[in-house]
């Protein structure tokens, strides 16, 4: 199957500090690839580098397009969107305005209706400032923003981290729905979530990929538990 | 006897000064209030606008063409400055302060080289005045007040009712998130800087007939512009308008009774006390808003 994202020999970091070293992997079209690792392994750094937010060397191909030196807005327009871990929002802007920005003015009401159908709570709070949403609702907004742009690849950073179990039960079906529409690269520490959603997994340690393969196989042979144990 | 009869005939100057304080700070709302650049070159964009009006008056005999072109000239120079220098300094506020200070000195010196330090005058495009409610109202000053009111509504509309305004608000509040959500942050920042400089240029051109021009012209307005933006709350257009009216109006009233120098000192004191009290007032207003919102929610339920 062709790869929607191909990363080769990626080195990236903050300022003079290199965090990621010689990272190479693929996200095949139509799959959910889990990027796993302990805190500080470099998972979020990898997503930021892919979205053009950090200096990097190596090669990043989105489909056949070399996006290594592209800026974030161009990467987004090309079809790769990011759902950040910290559920970032724009202070003072409403839920509706966030969804409008995500779509950049294209068929806005249809997109808003889609997001509201997936997460009814968002539909009830369209005119509420996004910064006043709970953590779980912000995660929903992040996923809703990704959904409405019909991307080819979604980078999702720990969507279930720090969220109440009852909200996780709402988020997982939504992520499963996204899986039907786009390829997903899912950063996750929770093995159960990875198995529920993922097909393939890469394990990152100290900025280096140390394991890769079928997520179930890595779970069955104890690799994931061993690598992610504290 | 009417209230107007109790006022000095030039009381309209209070309104004019309030409008001028808002007008000179409107451009700074974009460059400092939104983009967070401590823009010490703001006064020189007023200077550029004023001298553009003057130059066209020299070339054509009419100041109107220059007044129309002044914001365009200032906006183009603003974009060149932002793309060439300031875009590298958004995360380095001290460096941007130094850069804008240096640029302000360079522009002032260039103007002095070209036009000398001799005072210049820009003609009043309309001239004359009329009397209303016992007040003497010069036509051009009325134009300045009307233009300020119109510009405030245009800026409010631009920022709150357009797609550009939405992207701009998103960009200044979280540039990294804006970029990854598909907004070209570089273009938005350049556009905001251009608008800020253009508004400064327009303000300079509008105010030129009310003042004698010299290369120090922009410095006259720089401190008061910052006072208005800071007192109004950085990034708050409504706050800016309120602060401009408070400070400009106070200066206008005080000038009836005390010298301009002492009036400016009192205005500075008002600004300092205002900045000290603003968080308290904001907090009380915020609590009141929350109470009203909760009450509405309860009544709705």
XYZ file of C-alpha atoms in Angstrom:
531
model
C 0.000 0.000 0.000
C 1.361 3.477 -0.846
C 2.534 5.667 2.007
C 0.768 8.927 2.786
C 3.756 10.057 4.874
C 7.373 8.983 4.445
C 9.981 10.284 6.863
C 13.663 9.560 6.224
C 16.692 10.285 8.406
C 14.959 13.067 10.315
C 16.987 15.072 12.815
C 15.176 17.835 14.708
C 15.272 19.785 17.959
C 14.980 23.082 19.748
C 17.683 25.700 19.182
C 21.044 23.979 19.478
C 19.569 20.916 21.185
C 18.931 17.938 18.923
C 16.050 15.799 20.208
C 15.281 13.472 17.296
C 18.069 11.484 15.671
C 17.871 9.669 12.373
C 14.153 8.967 12.605
C 12.643 7.096 9.637
C 9.139 5.669 9.308
C 6.081 5.486 7.066
C 2.364 5.994 7.518
C 0.567 3.816 4.921
C -2.617 5.234 3.415
C -5.750 4.322 5.333
C -3.935 3.109 8.468
C -3.673 4.319 12.055
C -0.013 4.297 13.010
C 0.738 4.649 16.716
C 3.807 6.509 17.871
C 4.539 5.328 21.384
C 7.096 6.119 24.020
C 7.551 7.369 27.560
C 7.311 11.015 28.562
C 10.218 12.955 27.084
C 10.918 10.396 24.352
C 10.404 13.051 21.657
C 6.908 12.174 20.409
C 5.474 15.698 20.496
C 8.747 17.072 19.147
C 8.374 14.736 16.177
C 4.868 16.004 15.439
C 5.991 19.631 15.765
C 8.883 18.960 13.390
C 6.530 17.334 10.878
C 4.221 20.391 11.075
C 7.092 22.734 10.212
C 7.419 24.259 13.668
C 11.021 23.180 14.358
C 14.268 23.227 12.422
C 15.026 19.852 10.909
C 17.157 17.913 8.450
C 16.249 14.768 6.551
C 13.329 14.236 4.210
C 9.574 14.413 4.808
C 7.303 13.346 1.943
C 3.537 13.881 2.077
C 2.408 11.579 -0.698
C 4.932 12.420 -3.414
C 5.442 16.005 -2.265
C 8.646 16.937 -0.431
C 7.374 19.108 2.448
C 10.608 19.139 4.473
C 11.091 22.904 4.245
C 7.409 23.902 4.125
C 5.771 26.106 6.731
C 2.818 24.956 8.804
C 0.070 26.715 6.846
C 1.244 25.130 3.598
C 1.486 21.684 5.181
C -2.047 22.116 6.525
C -3.310 23.170 3.103
C -1.639 20.093 1.587
C -3.778 17.876 3.825
C -1.760 17.116 6.963
C -3.442 18.485 10.093
C -2.399 18.452 13.718
C -4.505 17.898 16.828
C -2.180 19.115 19.594
C -1.869 17.394 22.962
C -2.422 20.447 25.135
C -5.707 21.155 23.365
C -4.539 24.627 22.407
C -7.218 27.183 21.634
C -7.279 30.862 20.696
C -8.205 32.884 23.813
C -11.291 35.032 23.255
C -12.435 33.171 20.130
C -15.621 31.126 20.156
C -16.021 27.464 19.281
C -17.708 28.503 16.024
C -14.782 30.796 15.135
C -12.335 27.926 15.717
C -14.276 25.746 13.310
C -14.456 28.587 10.764
C -10.684 29.089 10.944
C -10.079 25.356 10.502
C -12.090 25.421 7.277
C -10.686 28.771 6.096
C -14.113 29.913 4.959
C -15.006 26.897 2.795
C -18.564 25.615 3.208
C -18.439 26.636 6.838
C -21.943 25.767 8.037
C -21.737 22.230 6.680
C -18.475 21.673 8.542
C -19.885 23.110 11.756
C -22.898 20.811 11.461
C -20.546 17.838 10.942
C -18.566 18.684 14.086
C -21.770 19.237 16.077
C -23.139 15.897 14.914
C -19.998 14.100 16.035
C -19.845 15.944 19.366
C -23.286 17.364 20.298
C -21.754 19.282 23.197
C -19.828 21.404 20.696
C -23.052 22.183 18.878
C -24.521 23.471 22.146
C -21.503 25.677 22.803
C -20.773 27.190 19.418
C -20.983 30.749 20.750
C -18.970 29.998 23.902
C -15.333 31.074 24.145
C -13.203 27.986 23.546
C -10.910 28.708 26.482
C -13.873 28.172 28.830
C -14.396 24.583 27.606
C -13.303 21.674 29.781
C -10.179 19.721 28.825
C -12.257 16.950 27.277
C -14.385 19.393 25.297
C -11.234 21.056 23.979
C -10.017 17.659 22.768
C -13.368 17.257 21.021
C -12.943 20.671 19.415
C -9.454 19.708 18.227
C -10.794 16.523 16.647
C -13.765 18.441 15.209
C -11.380 20.957 13.610
C -9.443 18.116 12.011
C -12.601 16.422 10.791
C -14.059 19.412 8.964
C -11.103 19.939 6.613
C -11.140 16.455 5.050
C -7.408 15.884 5.528
C -5.323 13.067 4.094
C -3.345 12.628 7.333
C -4.135 13.605 10.921
C -1.379 13.891 13.510
C -3.065 13.304 16.840
C -1.114 13.931 20.030
C -2.335 11.874 23.010
C -6.052 12.593 22.547
C -7.063 10.595 25.622
C -4.350 11.898 27.956
C -5.683 13.642 31.092
C -9.318 13.141 30.120
C -12.042 11.597 32.287
C -12.864 7.951 31.352
C -16.407 8.927 30.384
C -15.031 11.437 27.861
C -12.553 8.871 26.542
C -15.576 6.708 25.712
C -16.804 9.554 23.488
C -13.424 10.300 21.942
C -12.469 6.786 20.849
C -15.462 6.280 18.484
C -14.772 9.747 17.045
C -11.145 8.849 16.383
C -12.340 5.585 14.838
C -14.569 7.658 12.548
C -11.621 9.835 11.529
C -9.771 6.619 10.683
C -12.371 5.930 8.009
C -11.756 9.290 6.376
C -8.000 9.776 6.671
C -4.770 8.158 7.719
C -3.916 8.856 11.331
C -0.654 9.115 13.180
C -1.610 8.676 16.802
C 0.778 9.554 19.601
C -0.283 7.411 22.521
C 1.092 6.056 25.790
C -1.953 3.967 26.608
C -1.440 0.459 25.201
C -5.180 -0.373 25.285
C -6.040 2.697 23.187
C -3.264 1.880 20.741
C -4.539 -1.670 20.300
C -8.145 -0.460 19.952
C -7.312 2.008 17.210
C -3.923 1.252 15.710
C -2.553 -1.095 13.077
C 1.150 -0.437 13.219
C 3.330 1.030 15.989
C 6.659 2.740 16.321
C 8.308 3.089 19.725
C 10.464 6.146 20.353
C 13.154 6.301 23.063
C 15.447 9.277 23.605
C 14.620 10.580 20.142
C 15.389 7.322 18.338
C 12.935 4.737 16.980
C 13.791 1.506 18.776
C 10.860 -0.756 17.818
C 8.426 -0.990 14.937
C 5.873 -3.446 13.688
C 2.279 -4.601 13.957
C 0.793 -3.138 17.139
C -0.816 -6.427 18.201
C 2.368 -8.373 17.624
C 4.381 -5.857 19.649
C 1.823 -6.163 22.416
C 1.648 -9.945 22.350
C 5.393 -10.436 22.658
C 5.564 -7.970 25.574
C 7.622 -5.380 23.698
C 5.228 -2.507 24.287
C 4.811 -3.258 27.978
C 8.560 -3.526 28.406
C 9.360 -0.355 26.501
C 6.618 1.748 28.106
C 7.023 0.486 31.681
C 8.257 3.115 34.140
C -29.023 80.263 29.755
C -27.862 77.053 28.030
C -24.961 74.911 29.130
C -23.178 75.762 25.880
C -23.282 79.445 26.824
C -21.222 78.627 29.938
C -18.451 77.030 27.885
C -15.558 78.870 26.284
C -16.126 79.357 22.548
C -13.194 77.056 21.735
C -14.544 74.179 23.872
C -14.777 72.114 20.699
C -11.004 71.693 21.037
C -11.677 69.280 23.906
C -13.502 67.031 21.458
C -10.766 67.527 18.874
C -8.010 66.577 21.317
C -9.920 63.485 22.412
C -10.264 62.498 18.744
C -6.584 63.214 18.044
C -5.520 60.958 20.928
C -7.637 58.143 19.504
C -6.474 58.834 15.935
C -2.734 58.768 16.710
C -3.103 55.549 18.708
C -5.193 53.623 16.148
C -2.152 52.566 14.114
C -0.249 51.634 17.252
C -3.143 49.321 18.172
C -2.039 47.109 15.275
C 1.736 47.278 15.601
C 2.077 47.360 19.391
C -1.354 46.374 20.706
C -1.752 43.337 18.456
C 1.711 42.430 17.177
C 3.432 43.291 20.471
C 6.240 45.237 18.783
C 7.334 48.114 21.026
C 7.107 50.285 17.957
C 9.181 53.394 18.607
C 9.062 54.215 14.886
C 5.280 54.823 15.088
C 5.774 58.598 15.384
C 7.901 58.614 12.237
C 5.038 57.069 10.257
C 2.920 60.047 11.298
C 5.858 62.156 10.112
C 5.943 60.302 6.767
C 2.209 60.884 6.313
C 2.497 64.575 7.142
C 5.453 65.161 4.814
C 3.758 63.165 2.027
C 0.872 65.644 2.259
C 3.370 68.496 2.290
C 5.325 67.141 -0.707
C 2.222 66.756 -2.853
C 1.158 70.234 -1.863
C 4.531 71.421 -3.195
C 4.186 69.448 -6.411
C 0.521 69.999 -7.203
C -0.552 72.927 -5.095
C -3.225 70.738 -3.552
C -2.839 68.865 -0.296
C -5.738 66.464 -0.916
C -3.868 64.079 -3.245
C -1.066 63.837 -0.695
C -3.567 63.090 2.068
C -5.041 60.255 0.026
C -1.621 58.823 -0.826
C -0.098 59.294 2.648
C -1.525 56.075 4.134
C -0.427 54.105 1.059
C 3.132 55.443 1.225
C 3.309 54.691 4.946
C 1.811 51.211 4.496
C 4.307 50.263 1.759
C 7.235 51.472 3.868
C 5.766 49.614 6.840
C 5.618 46.339 4.917
C 9.216 46.755 3.743
C 10.308 47.392 7.328
C 8.339 44.429 8.696
C 9.502 41.964 6.039
C 13.054 43.262 6.011
C 13.737 43.598 9.734
C 10.954 43.206 12.274
C 9.646 39.780 11.249
C 12.858 38.278 12.609
C 12.365 39.982 15.971
C 8.820 39.044 17.079
C 10.177 36.723 19.767
C 12.903 39.228 20.762
C 11.091 42.296 22.191
C 14.227 44.128 23.347
C 15.825 43.734 19.942
C 12.673 44.984 18.213
C 12.636 47.996 20.545
C 16.245 48.768 19.619
C 15.521 48.242 15.903
C 12.487 50.534 15.886
C 14.380 53.164 17.873
C 17.193 53.036 15.314
C 14.763 53.213 12.422
C 13.000 56.197 13.962
C 16.299 58.092 14.223
C 17.222 57.191 10.634
C 13.858 58.319 9.233
C 13.953 61.563 11.229
C 17.445 62.340 9.977
C 16.518 61.526 6.375
C 13.535 63.878 6.601
C 15.791 66.558 8.047
C 18.330 66.061 5.239
C 15.597 66.333 2.607
C 13.422 69.076 4.086
C 15.792 70.745 6.619
C 14.689 71.492 10.181
C 12.843 74.627 9.071
C 9.160 74.665 9.979
C 6.796 73.841 7.112
C 3.091 74.324 6.813
C 0.421 72.203 5.187
C -2.611 74.161 4.046
C -6.011 73.581 5.595
C -7.855 71.898 2.679
C -11.192 73.437 3.654
C -10.503 76.460 5.822
C -12.980 78.565 7.739
C -15.246 77.722 10.630
C -18.834 77.952 11.739
C -20.650 78.597 14.987
C -22.961 76.037 16.520
C -24.390 76.040 20.069
C -22.278 79.083 20.724
C -19.092 77.162 19.930
C -16.639 78.107 17.222
C -16.059 74.959 15.125
C -13.297 75.038 12.474
C -14.321 72.853 9.526
C -11.052 70.926 9.284
C -11.122 70.041 12.967
C -14.635 68.709 12.486
C -13.313 66.609 9.583
C -10.574 65.206 11.849
C -13.165 64.250 14.492
C -15.485 62.701 11.896
C -12.616 60.822 10.225
C -11.534 59.444 13.611
C -15.043 58.199 14.405
C -15.307 56.635 10.936
C -11.878 54.987 11.233
C -12.751 53.494 14.625
C -15.850 51.860 13.128
C -13.916 50.685 10.061
C -11.224 49.108 12.250
C -13.835 47.531 14.549
C -15.605 46.110 11.502
C -12.378 44.890 9.934
C -11.261 43.043 13.053
C -14.626 41.689 14.198
C -16.681 41.184 11.049
C -14.287 39.913 8.387
C -12.375 36.716 7.725
C -9.134 38.689 7.781
C -10.039 40.030 11.219
C -10.725 36.531 12.518
C -7.405 35.221 11.169
C -5.633 38.285 12.590
C -7.117 37.786 16.059
C -6.179 34.112 15.936
C -2.655 34.909 14.761
C -1.865 37.388 17.529
C -3.307 35.144 20.246
C -1.578 31.893 19.286
C 0.683 32.190 16.218
C 1.934 28.579 16.335
C -1.589 27.148 16.437
C -2.716 29.606 13.745
C 0.093 28.523 11.430
C -0.656 24.825 11.861
C -4.366 25.484 11.270
C -3.563 26.872 7.843
C -3.206 30.608 8.459
C -0.204 32.197 6.771
C 1.035 33.963 9.885
C 3.750 35.858 8.008
C 1.252 37.412 5.604
C -1.179 38.309 8.392
C 1.567 39.948 10.444
C 2.810 41.923 7.447
C -0.746 43.044 6.674
C -1.346 44.120 10.288
C 1.900 46.078 10.309
C 1.000 47.711 6.998
C -2.444 48.697 8.300
C -0.904 50.101 11.488
C 1.642 52.155 9.544
C -0.992 53.228 7.008
C -3.260 54.484 9.781
C -0.316 56.361 11.312
C 0.421 57.924 7.920
C -3.199 58.958 7.510
C -3.242 60.418 11.016
C -0.091 62.405 10.234
C -1.621 63.775 7.020
C -4.894 64.710 8.726
C -3.108 66.430 11.597
C -0.544 68.231 9.427
C -2.760 71.297 8.764
C -3.274 71.688 12.533
C 0.444 71.834 13.335
C 3.710 73.266 12.119
C 5.741 70.538 10.434
C 9.340 69.747 11.320
C 11.314 66.504 11.635
C 10.360 66.259 15.327
C 6.639 66.187 14.414
C 6.224 62.463 15.128
C 7.830 62.673 18.546
C 5.029 65.029 19.625
C 2.596 62.148 19.376
C 4.660 59.055 20.231
C 4.392 59.146 24.029
C 0.686 59.956 24.023
C 0.039 57.121 21.538
C 1.677 54.610 23.870
C -0.147 56.054 26.881
C -3.486 55.544 25.136
C -2.763 51.961 24.043
C -1.324 50.923 27.402
C -4.084 52.570 29.462
C -6.756 51.088 27.200
C -5.282 47.620 27.613
C -2.926 46.292 24.963
C -4.984 44.742 22.159
C -8.321 46.249 23.239
C -9.752 48.641 20.661
C -12.676 49.655 22.855
C -10.244 50.308 25.717
C -8.099 52.391 23.362
C -11.046 54.588 22.415
C -12.033 55.058 26.065
C -8.436 55.864 27.052
C -8.026 58.285 24.135
C -11.184 60.145 25.087
C -10.162 60.226 28.766
C -6.604 61.444 28.189
C -7.262 63.728 25.210
C -10.398 65.146 26.786
C -8.591 65.735 30.086
C -5.754 67.512 28.315
C -8.239 69.689 26.424
C -10.112 70.681 29.598
C -6.948 71.252 31.622
C -5.494 73.509 28.963
C -8.269 76.023 29.652
C -6.997 76.467 33.191
C -3.299 75.670 33.327
C -0.321 75.758 30.999
C 0.109 73.030 28.382
C 3.194 71.662 30.171
C 1.374 71.233 33.498
C -1.682 69.884 31.690
C 0.506 67.192 30.084
C 1.966 66.327 33.509
C -1.535 65.897 34.935
C -2.472 63.717 31.961
C 0.575 61.539 32.678
C -0.547 61.213 36.304
C -4.061 60.254 35.138
C -2.527 57.622 32.844
C -0.349 56.180 35.633
C -3.248 56.031 38.106
C -5.445 54.588 35.370
C -2.964 51.831 34.560
C -2.753 51.025 38.294
C -6.546 50.839 38.661
C -7.337 49.139 35.347
C -6.884 45.526 36.585
C -9.221 46.229 39.529
C -11.873 47.752 37.273
C -11.472 44.917 34.729
C -11.859 42.321 37.475
C -15.057 43.969 38.769
C -16.478 44.220 35.254
C -15.587 40.596 34.590
C -17.288 39.430 37.815
C -20.358 41.461 36.891
C -20.425 39.949 33.390
C -20.143 36.427 34.832
C -23.021 37.131 37.242
C -25.196 38.394 34.411
C -24.301 35.354 32.288
C -25.148 32.963 35.137
C -28.410 34.798 35.787
C -29.327 34.534 32.101
C -28.457 30.824 32.083
C -30.602 30.216 35.190
C -33.553 32.168 33.791
C -33.201 30.235 30.524
C -33.224 26.937 32.418
